[in-house]
Amino acid sequence: MTVQVDVRTFPLFINGTWEPASNGETFDVLNPATGELVARVAKGTEEDVNKAVEAARNAFDNTDWKNMKPKDRSKVLYAISYQIAAHAEELAYLEAISSGGTVRRLGGNDILQMVDLFQTLAKFVEEYPFSETLPSPPFPGPAHNFIWREPIGVCAAITPWNLPMVIATWKIAPALAMGNTVVVKPASYTPLSTLKLAEIISQVVPPGVINVVTGPGAEVGETLVKHPKVDKVAFTGSTDVGRRVMKLAADTIKNTTLELGGKSPNIILEDADLSLAIPGSLFGVFLHSGQLCESGTRLFVPDHLHDAVVEQLVKLAGKIKLGNPLDPATDVGPVISKKQKETILSYIETGKAEGATLVCGGKEAVVAGCENGHFVEPTIFTNVTNDMKIAREEIFGPVLSVIRYKDVDEAIRLANDTIYGLAAGVWTRDVNKAYEVARKLQAGVVWINDWHMLRNDAPFGGYKQSGIGREMGKHSLDAYTQVKHVHTSMVPEIHKRNWYGLLFSNTNE
Ligand code: NAP
């Protein structure tokens, strides 16, 4: 990448303008691949959150933004998609230097996914049933009835560090599509691309429609979640923080969407095409160094295929090239931080202590030219049982647990034996068997002979403690509207309103 941008100082983005934090403070953003300082970012305060919410409130309450016709709104969404495409390199660069995501993935997937999301929702908006007319049944009485779908208002979007831009757009795109206004609180490790995204979007929407307040989750995030003038919270992050957000949102009975953690099961059936299942399973777990919520971290393998599968997994995992995310030849970049690296290494120690067998990786990796970065080798454990900590808790790093099974029923039972339910997968040549297994898996998405294939026209979200609600697809539009029923009486004569007889014994007088 050759783009050079000024990443030294990023203020807050409020009401269409850049401004410093009210107390002038900043925090540092470091490149996880090199440890270098890449930016100083405004450390927002409660006062800044109030200001951003007021801007969003004003844009929602006092402008025509929410009343825009679907055709015009669709044009806005297309315009945003073109802006994203035009700034693709800069966005990818900002994200790579802060999140550790490879430019190969960012350019080959994330940017395309964001452009396609805005364009997909632009199409959906034109056909969206903003107003539905109901038939006029005899009960409860003749009337003309509508169902209107209206925007919710000011939406707070709180996002994680693993896919900062993509996850921000999962919230921003449907919110804007339905006429809401937004205040985004990006993760403190990775605020840069979201700030740039807001600036880009602000070129085509009125001031106050999109705002970004950076700063610590416990302050900026909590203030937003509790704020009485915020109508909805869309949160993506860990299940623990999700629990806290849900509790805080309860005081003001906020509409809340939660996209949380996962420990996704991946089942290789006996008849699977192993030439697909083995690279597919590694793709499913090691992309972005295992820091994807829907990574297939538990691999279920039939007893008699176990050794052959493991041999191939180890051989192929050994070829994954760790490196600087800015180098297009890099397969996998660093993990997000020193702290995250230490957490992952501590889980690896736990796995060993629990009796699992380490067959690949297991250590911190040193990458030439990135000696101060935070890299962990792709790691594979065998002899894992589903009750071990490494099979139960989300590690959020490049660690695969291989678990043997005797028959499909056992595999499904173990696959579902988790508090999570974000994603699952099954590899087989028998499509009927695949659907039978998919039906039994408790997860918001099931991939058959594939992994990570999220689509902008399909909903994504979790079963069980992986979350509440869905993002992407038409479902995401529903999630940013509230429903109003409008009844118009068609009976002008009071004596024909026999239902008034429920209260008045005689309406003829
Ligand atoms: P996290 O620690 O839960 O943080 C997520 C966001 O919440 C960050 O912006 C964080 O701000 C903010 N936050 C922290 N404490 C808060 C509080 N008390 N109130 C309000 N906001 C608060 O998660 P993460 O470590 O960034 O991301 C990794 C997690 O996200 C994993 O569990 C992963 O599975 C999950 N995830 C889920 C999905 C999905 O779609 N289901 C997608 C991606 C990731 P700071 O950065 O300032 O702390």
Coordinates of N, CA and C in Angstrom, one line a residue, residues 23-178:
N23 N -12.4 18.1 27.1 CA -11.3 18.4 28.0 C -9.9 18.3 27.3
G24 N -10.0 18.2 26.0 CA -8.7 18.2 25.2 C -7.9 17.0 25.2
E25 N -8.4 16.0 25.9 CA -7.5 14.7 26.1 C -7.6 13.9 24.9
T26 N -6.5 13.1 24.7 CA -6.5 12.1 23.6 C -6.0 10.8 24.2
F27 N -6.2 9.7 23.4 CA -5.5 8.4 23.7 C -4.8 7.9 22.5
D28 N -3.8 7.0 22.7 CA -3.0 6.5 21.6 C -3.6 5.3 20.9
V29 N -3.4 5.3 19.6 CA -3.7 4.1 18.8 C -2.4 3.5 18.3
L30 N -2.2 2.2 18.6 CA -0.9 1.6 18.2 C -1.1 0.6 17.1
N31 N -0.1 0.4 16.3 CA -0.2 -0.6 15.2 C 0.2 -2.0 15.9
P32 N -0.7 -2.9 15.9 CA -0.4 -4.2 16.6 C 0.6 -5.0 15.9
A33 N 0.9 -4.7 14.6 CA 2.0 -5.4 13.9 C 3.4 -4.9 14.3
T34 N 3.5 -3.7 14.7 CA 4.8 -3.1 15.0 C 4.9 -2.4 16.3
G35 N 3.8 -2.2 17.0 CA 3.9 -1.6 18.3 C 4.0 0.0 18.1
E36 N 4.0 0.5 16.9 CA 4.2 1.9 16.7 C 3.0 2.7 17.0
L37 N 3.2 3.9 17.4 CA 2.1 4.8 17.5 C 1.6 5.3 16.1
V38 N 0.3 5.1 15.9 CA -0.1 5.5 14.5 C -1.1 6.7 14.6
A39 N -1.7 6.9 15.7 CA -2.6 8.1 15.8 C -2.9 8.4 17.3
R40 N -3.2 9.7 17.5 CA -3.8 10.1 18.8 C -5.2 10.5 18.5
V41 N -6.1 10.0 19.3 CA -7.5 10.1 19.1 C -8.2 10.8 20.3
A42 N -9.2 11.6 20.0 CA -9.9 12.4 21.1 C -10.5 11.4 22.1
K43 N -10.3 11.7 23.3 CA -10.9 10.8 24.4 C -12.2 11.5 24.8
G44 N -13.3 11.1 24.3 CA -14.6 11.7 24.5 C -15.0 11.6 26.0
T45 N -15.8 12.6 26.3 CA -16.4 12.7 27.7 C -17.9 12.6 27.7
E46 N -18.5 12.6 28.9 CA -19.9 12.6 29.0 C -20.5 13.8 28.2
E47 N -19.8 15.0 28.4 CA -20.2 16.2 27.7 C -20.2 16.0 26.2
D48 N -19.2 15.3 25.7 CA -19.1 15.1 24.2 C -20.3 14.2 23.8
V49 N -20.6 13.1 24.6 CA -21.7 12.2 24.2 C -23.0 13.0 24.2
N50 N -23.2 13.9 25.2 CA -24.4 14.7 25.2 C -24.5 15.6 23.9
K51 N -23.4 16.1 23.5 CA -23.4 17.0 22.4 C -23.7 16.2 21.1
A52 N -23.1 15.0 21.0 CA -23.4 14.1 19.8 C -24.8 13.7 19.8
V53 N -25.3 13.3 21.0 CA -26.7 12.9 21.0 C -27.7 14.0 20.6
E54 N -27.4 15.2 21.1 CA -28.2 16.4 20.8 C -28.2 16.6 19.3
A55 N -27.0 16.5 18.7 CA -26.9 16.7 17.2 C -27.7 15.7 16.5
A56 N -27.6 14.4 16.9 CA -28.4 13.3 16.3 C -29.9 13.5 16.5
R57 N -30.2 14.0 17.7 CA -31.6 14.2 18.1 C -32.2 15.3 17.2
N58 N -31.4 16.4 17.1 CA -31.9 17.5 16.3 C -32.1 17.1 14.8
A59 N -31.1 16.3 14.3 CA -31.2 15.9 12.9 C -32.5 15.0 12.7
F60 N -32.8 14.2 13.8 CA -33.9 13.4 13.6 C -35.3 14.1 13.9
D61 N -35.3 15.0 14.9 CA -36.6 15.6 15.3 C -36.9 16.8 14.4
N62 N -35.9 17.5 14.0 CA -36.2 18.9 13.4 C -35.8 19.0 11.9
T63 N -35.5 17.9 11.3 CA -35.2 18.0 9.8 C -36.1 17.0 9.1
D64 N -36.0 17.1 7.7 CA -36.8 16.2 6.9 C -36.1 14.8 6.7
W65 N -35.0 14.6 7.3 CA -34.2 13.4 7.1 C -35.1 12.2 7.2
K66 N -35.9 12.1 8.2 CA -36.7 10.9 8.5 C -37.9 10.7 7.5
N67 N -38.2 11.8 6.8 CA -39.4 11.8 5.9 C -39.0 11.6 4.5
M68 N -37.7 11.4 4.2 CA -37.3 11.3 2.8 C -38.0 10.1 2.1
K69 N -38.3 10.3 0.9 CA -39.0 9.2 0.1 C -38.0 8.0 -0.1
P70 N -38.6 6.8 -0.1 CA -37.7 5.6 -0.3 C -36.8 5.7 -1.5
K71 N -37.3 6.3 -2.6 CA -36.4 6.4 -3.8 C -35.2 7.3 -3.6
D72 N -35.5 8.4 -2.8 CA -34.4 9.4 -2.5 C -33.4 8.8 -1.5
R73 N -34.0 8.0 -0.6 CA -33.1 7.4 0.4 C -32.2 6.4 -0.2
S74 N -32.8 5.7 -1.2 CA -32.0 4.7 -1.9 C -30.9 5.4 -2.6
K75 N -31.1 6.5 -3.2 CA -30.0 7.3 -3.9 C -28.9 7.6 -2.9
V76 N -29.3 8.0 -1.7 CA -28.3 8.4 -0.6 C -27.4 7.1 -0.4
L77 N -28.1 6.0 -0.2 CA -27.3 4.8 0.1 C -26.3 4.4 -1.1
Y78 N -26.8 4.5 -2.3 CA -25.9 4.3 -3.4 C -24.8 5.3 -3.4
A79 N -25.1 6.6 -3.1 CA -24.0 7.6 -3.1 C -23.0 7.2 -2.0
I80 N -23.4 6.7 -0.9 CA -22.5 6.3 0.2 C -21.6 5.2 -0.3
S81 N -22.2 4.2 -1.0 CA -21.4 3.1 -1.5 C -20.3 3.6 -2.5
Y82 N -20.7 4.6 -3.3 CA -19.6 5.1 -4.3 C -18.5 5.8 -3.5
Q83 N -18.9 6.5 -2.5 CA -17.9 7.2 -1.6 C -16.9 6.2 -1.0
I84 N -17.5 5.1 -0.5 CA -16.7 4.0 0.1 C -15.7 3.5 -0.9
A85 N -16.2 3.2 -2.1 CA -15.4 2.6 -3.1 C -14.3 3.6 -3.5
A86 N -14.6 4.9 -3.5 CA -13.6 5.9 -3.9 C -12.5 6.1 -2.9
H87 N -12.9 5.8 -1.6 CA -11.9 5.9 -0.5 C -11.4 4.6 0.0
A88 N -11.5 3.5 -0.9 CA -11.2 2.2 -0.5 C -9.8 2.0 0.1
E89 N -8.8 2.6 -0.6 CA -7.4 2.4 -0.2 C -7.2 3.0 1.2
E90 N -7.7 4.2 1.4 CA -7.4 4.9 2.6 C -8.1 4.2 3.8
L91 N -9.3 3.8 3.5 CA -10.1 3.0 4.6 C -9.3 1.8 5.0
A92 N -8.9 1.0 3.9 CA -8.2 -0.3 4.2 C -6.9 0.0 4.9
Y93 N -6.2 1.0 4.6 CA -4.9 1.3 5.2 C -5.1 1.7 6.7
L94 N -6.1 2.6 7.0 CA -6.4 3.0 8.4 C -6.7 1.7 9.2
E95 N -7.5 0.8 8.6 CA -7.9 -0.3 9.3 C -6.8 -1.3 9.5
A96 N -6.0 -1.5 8.5 CA -4.8 -2.4 8.6 C -3.9 -2.0 9.7
I97 N -3.6 -0.7 9.7 CA -2.5 -0.3 10.7 C -3.0 -0.2 12.1
S98 N -4.3 -0.4 12.3 CA -4.8 -0.4 13.7 C -5.4 -1.7 14.2
S99 N -6.0 -2.4 13.2 CA -6.7 -3.7 13.6 C -5.8 -4.9 13.3
G100 N -4.8 -4.7 12.5 CA -4.0 -5.9 12.1 C -4.6 -6.7 11.0
G101 N -5.8 -6.3 10.5 CA -6.4 -7.0 9.4 C -5.5 -6.9 8.1
T102 N -5.4 -7.9 7.4 CA -4.5 -7.9 6.2 C -5.1 -7.0 5.1
V103 N -4.3 -6.3 4.3 CA -4.8 -5.6 3.2 C -5.4 -6.5 2.2
R104 N -4.9 -7.8 2.1 CA -5.5 -8.7 1.2 C -7.0 -9.0 1.5
R105 N -7.2 -9.2 2.8 CA -8.6 -9.4 3.2 C -9.5 -8.1 3.1
L106 N -8.9 -7.0 3.6 CA -9.6 -5.8 3.6 C -10.0 -5.4 2.1
G107 N -9.0 -5.5 1.2 CA -9.4 -5.1 -0.2 C -10.2 -6.2 -0.9
G108 N -9.9 -7.5 -0.5 CA -10.6 -8.6 -1.2 C -11.9 -8.9 -0.7
N109 N -12.3 -8.4 0.5 CA -13.6 -8.7 1.1 C -14.2 -7.5 1.8
D110 N -13.6 -6.9 2.8 CA -14.3 -6.0 3.7 C -14.9 -4.8 2.9
I111 N -14.0 -4.2 2.1 CA -14.5 -3.0 1.3 C -15.6 -3.4 0.4
L112 N -15.4 -4.5 -0.3 CA -16.5 -5.0 -1.2 C -17.8 -5.3 -0.5
Q113 N -17.6 -5.8 0.7 CA -18.8 -6.2 1.5 C -19.6 -4.9 1.9
M114 N -18.8 -3.8 2.3 CA -19.5 -2.6 2.7 C -20.1 -1.9 1.5
V115 N -19.5 -1.9 0.4 CA -20.1 -1.3 -0.8 C -21.4 -2.1 -1.2
D116 N -21.2 -3.4 -1.1 CA -22.4 -4.2 -1.5 C -23.5 -4.1 -0.5
L117 N -23.2 -3.9 0.8 CA -24.2 -3.8 1.8 C -25.1 -2.5 1.5
F118 N -24.4 -1.4 1.3 CA -25.2 -0.1 1.1 C -26.0 -0.3 -0.2
Q119 N -25.4 -1.0 -1.2 CA -26.2 -1.2 -2.5 C -27.4 -2.1 -2.3
T120 N -27.1 -3.2 -1.5 CA -28.2 -4.2 -1.3 C -29.3 -3.5 -0.5
L121 N -29.0 -2.7 0.5 CA -30.1 -2.1 1.3 C -30.7 -1.0 0.4
A122 N -30.0 -0.4 -0.5 CA -30.5 0.7 -1.4 C -31.7 0.0 -2.2
K123 N -31.4 -1.2 -2.7 CA -32.5 -1.9 -3.4 C -33.7 -2.3 -2.5
F124 N -33.3 -2.8 -1.4 CA -34.4 -3.3 -0.4 C -35.3 -2.1 -0.1
V125 N -34.7 -0.9 0.2 CA -35.5 0.2 0.6 C -36.6 0.6 -0.4
E126 N -36.2 0.5 -1.6 CA -37.2 0.9 -2.6 C -38.5 0.0 -2.6
E127 N -38.3 -1.3 -2.1 CA -39.4 -2.2 -2.1 C -39.9 -2.4 -0.7
Y128 N -39.4 -1.7 0.3 CA -39.7 -2.0 1.7 C -41.2 -1.6 2.0
P129 N -41.9 -2.4 2.7 CA -43.3 -2.1 3.0 C -43.4 -1.1 4.2
F130 N -43.1 0.2 3.8 CA -43.2 1.2 4.8 C -44.7 1.4 5.3
S131 N -45.6 1.1 4.3 CA -47.0 1.1 4.7 C -47.7 -0.1 4.1
E132 N -48.4 -0.8 4.9 CA -49.2 -1.9 4.5 C -50.6 -1.7 4.8
T133 N -51.5 -2.0 3.8 CA -52.9 -1.9 4.1 C -53.5 -3.2 4.4
L134 N -54.3 -3.3 5.5 CA -54.9 -4.5 6.0 C -56.3 -4.7 5.3
P135 N -56.7 -6.0 5.1 CA -58.1 -6.2 4.7 C -59.0 -5.7 5.7
S136 N -60.3 -5.7 5.4 CA -61.3 -5.2 6.4 C -62.2 -6.3 6.8
P137 N -61.8 -7.1 7.8 CA -62.6 -8.2 8.2 C -63.8 -7.8 9.0
P138 N -64.8 -8.7 9.2 CA -66.0 -8.3 9.9 C -65.7 -7.9 11.4
F139 N -64.7 -8.6 11.9 CA -64.4 -8.3 13.3 C -63.1 -7.6 13.4
P140 N -62.9 -6.6 14.2 CA -63.9 -6.1 15.2 C -64.9 -5.1 14.6
G141 N -64.7 -4.6 13.4 CA -65.7 -3.8 12.7 C -65.1 -3.2 11.5
P142 N -66.0 -2.7 10.6 CA -65.4 -2.2 9.3 C -64.6 -1.0 9.5
A143 N -63.4 -1.0 8.9 CA -62.5 0.1 9.1 C -61.4 0.0 8.1
H144 N -60.7 1.1 7.9 CA -59.5 1.0 7.0 C -58.3 1.0 7.9
N145 N -57.4 0.1 7.7 CA -56.3 -0.1 8.6 C -54.9 -0.1 7.9
F146 N -54.0 0.6 8.4 CA -52.6 0.6 7.9 C -51.7 0.0 9.0
I147 N -50.6 -0.5 8.5 CA -49.4 -0.7 9.4 C -48.3 0.2 8.8
W148 N -47.8 1.1 9.6 CA -46.7 1.9 9.1 C -45.4 1.5 9.9
R149 N -44.4 1.5 9.1 CA -43.0 1.3 9.8 C -42.3 2.6 9.8
E150 N -41.9 3.0 11.0 CA -41.3 4.3 11.1 C -39.9 4.2 11.8
P151 N -39.0 5.1 11.5 CA -37.7 5.0 12.2 C -37.8 5.1 13.7
I152 N -36.8 4.6 14.4 CA -36.9 4.6 15.8 C -36.4 5.9 16.4
G153 N -35.4 6.5 15.8 CA -34.9 7.8 16.3 C -33.3 7.8 16.3
V154 N -32.8 8.1 17.5 CA -31.3 8.2 17.7 C -30.8 6.8 18.0
C155 N -29.9 6.3 17.2 CA -29.4 4.9 17.5 C -27.9 5.0 17.9
A156 N -27.6 4.4 19.0 CA -26.2 4.3 19.4 C -25.6 3.0 18.8
A157 N -24.5 3.1 18.2 CA -23.8 1.9 17.6 C -22.5 1.7 18.3
I158 N -22.4 0.6 19.0 CA -21.1 0.3 19.8 C -20.4 -0.9 19.1
T159 N -19.2 -0.7 18.7 CA -18.6 -1.7 17.8 C -17.2 -2.2 18.4
P160 N -16.9 -3.5 18.0 CA -15.6 -4.1 18.5 C -14.4 -3.8 17.6
W161 N -13.3 -4.3 18.0 CA -12.1 -4.0 17.2 C -11.7 -5.0 16.1
N162 N -12.5 -6.1 16.1 CA -12.0 -7.1 15.1 C -12.3 -6.8 13.7
L163 N -13.5 -6.3 13.4 CA -13.9 -5.9 12.0 C -14.5 -4.5 12.1
P164 N -13.7 -3.5 12.5 CA -14.3 -2.2 12.9 C -15.3 -1.6 11.8
M165 N -14.8 -1.5 10.6 CA -15.6 -0.9 9.5 C -16.8 -1.7 9.1
V166 N -16.6 -2.9 8.9 CA -17.7 -3.8 8.4 C -18.8 -3.8 9.5
I167 N -18.4 -4.0 10.7 CA -19.5 -4.1 11.8 C -20.1 -2.7 12.0
A168 N -19.4 -1.6 11.8 CA -20.0 -0.3 11.9 C -21.1 -0.2 10.8
T169 N -20.7 -0.6 9.6 CA -21.7 -0.5 8.5 C -22.9 -1.4 8.7
W170 N -22.8 -2.5 9.4 CA -23.9 -3.4 9.6 C -25.0 -2.6 10.4
K171 N -24.5 -1.6 11.2 CA -25.5 -0.8 12.0 C -25.8 0.5 11.3
I172 N -24.8 1.2 10.8 CA -25.1 2.5 10.2 C -26.0 2.3 8.9
A173 N -25.7 1.4 8.1 CA -26.4 1.3 6.8 C -27.9 1.1 7.0
P174 N -28.4 0.1 7.8 CA -29.8 -0.1 8.0 C -30.4 1.1 8.8
A175 N -29.6 1.7 9.7 CA -30.2 2.8 10.5 C -30.5 4.0 9.5
L176 N -29.5 4.3 8.7 CA -29.8 5.4 7.7 C -30.9 5.0 6.7
A177 N -30.8 3.8 6.3 CA -31.8 3.3 5.3 C -33.2 3.6 5.8
M178 N -33.4 3.5 7.1 CA -34.8 3.6 7.6 C -35.1 5.0 8.2

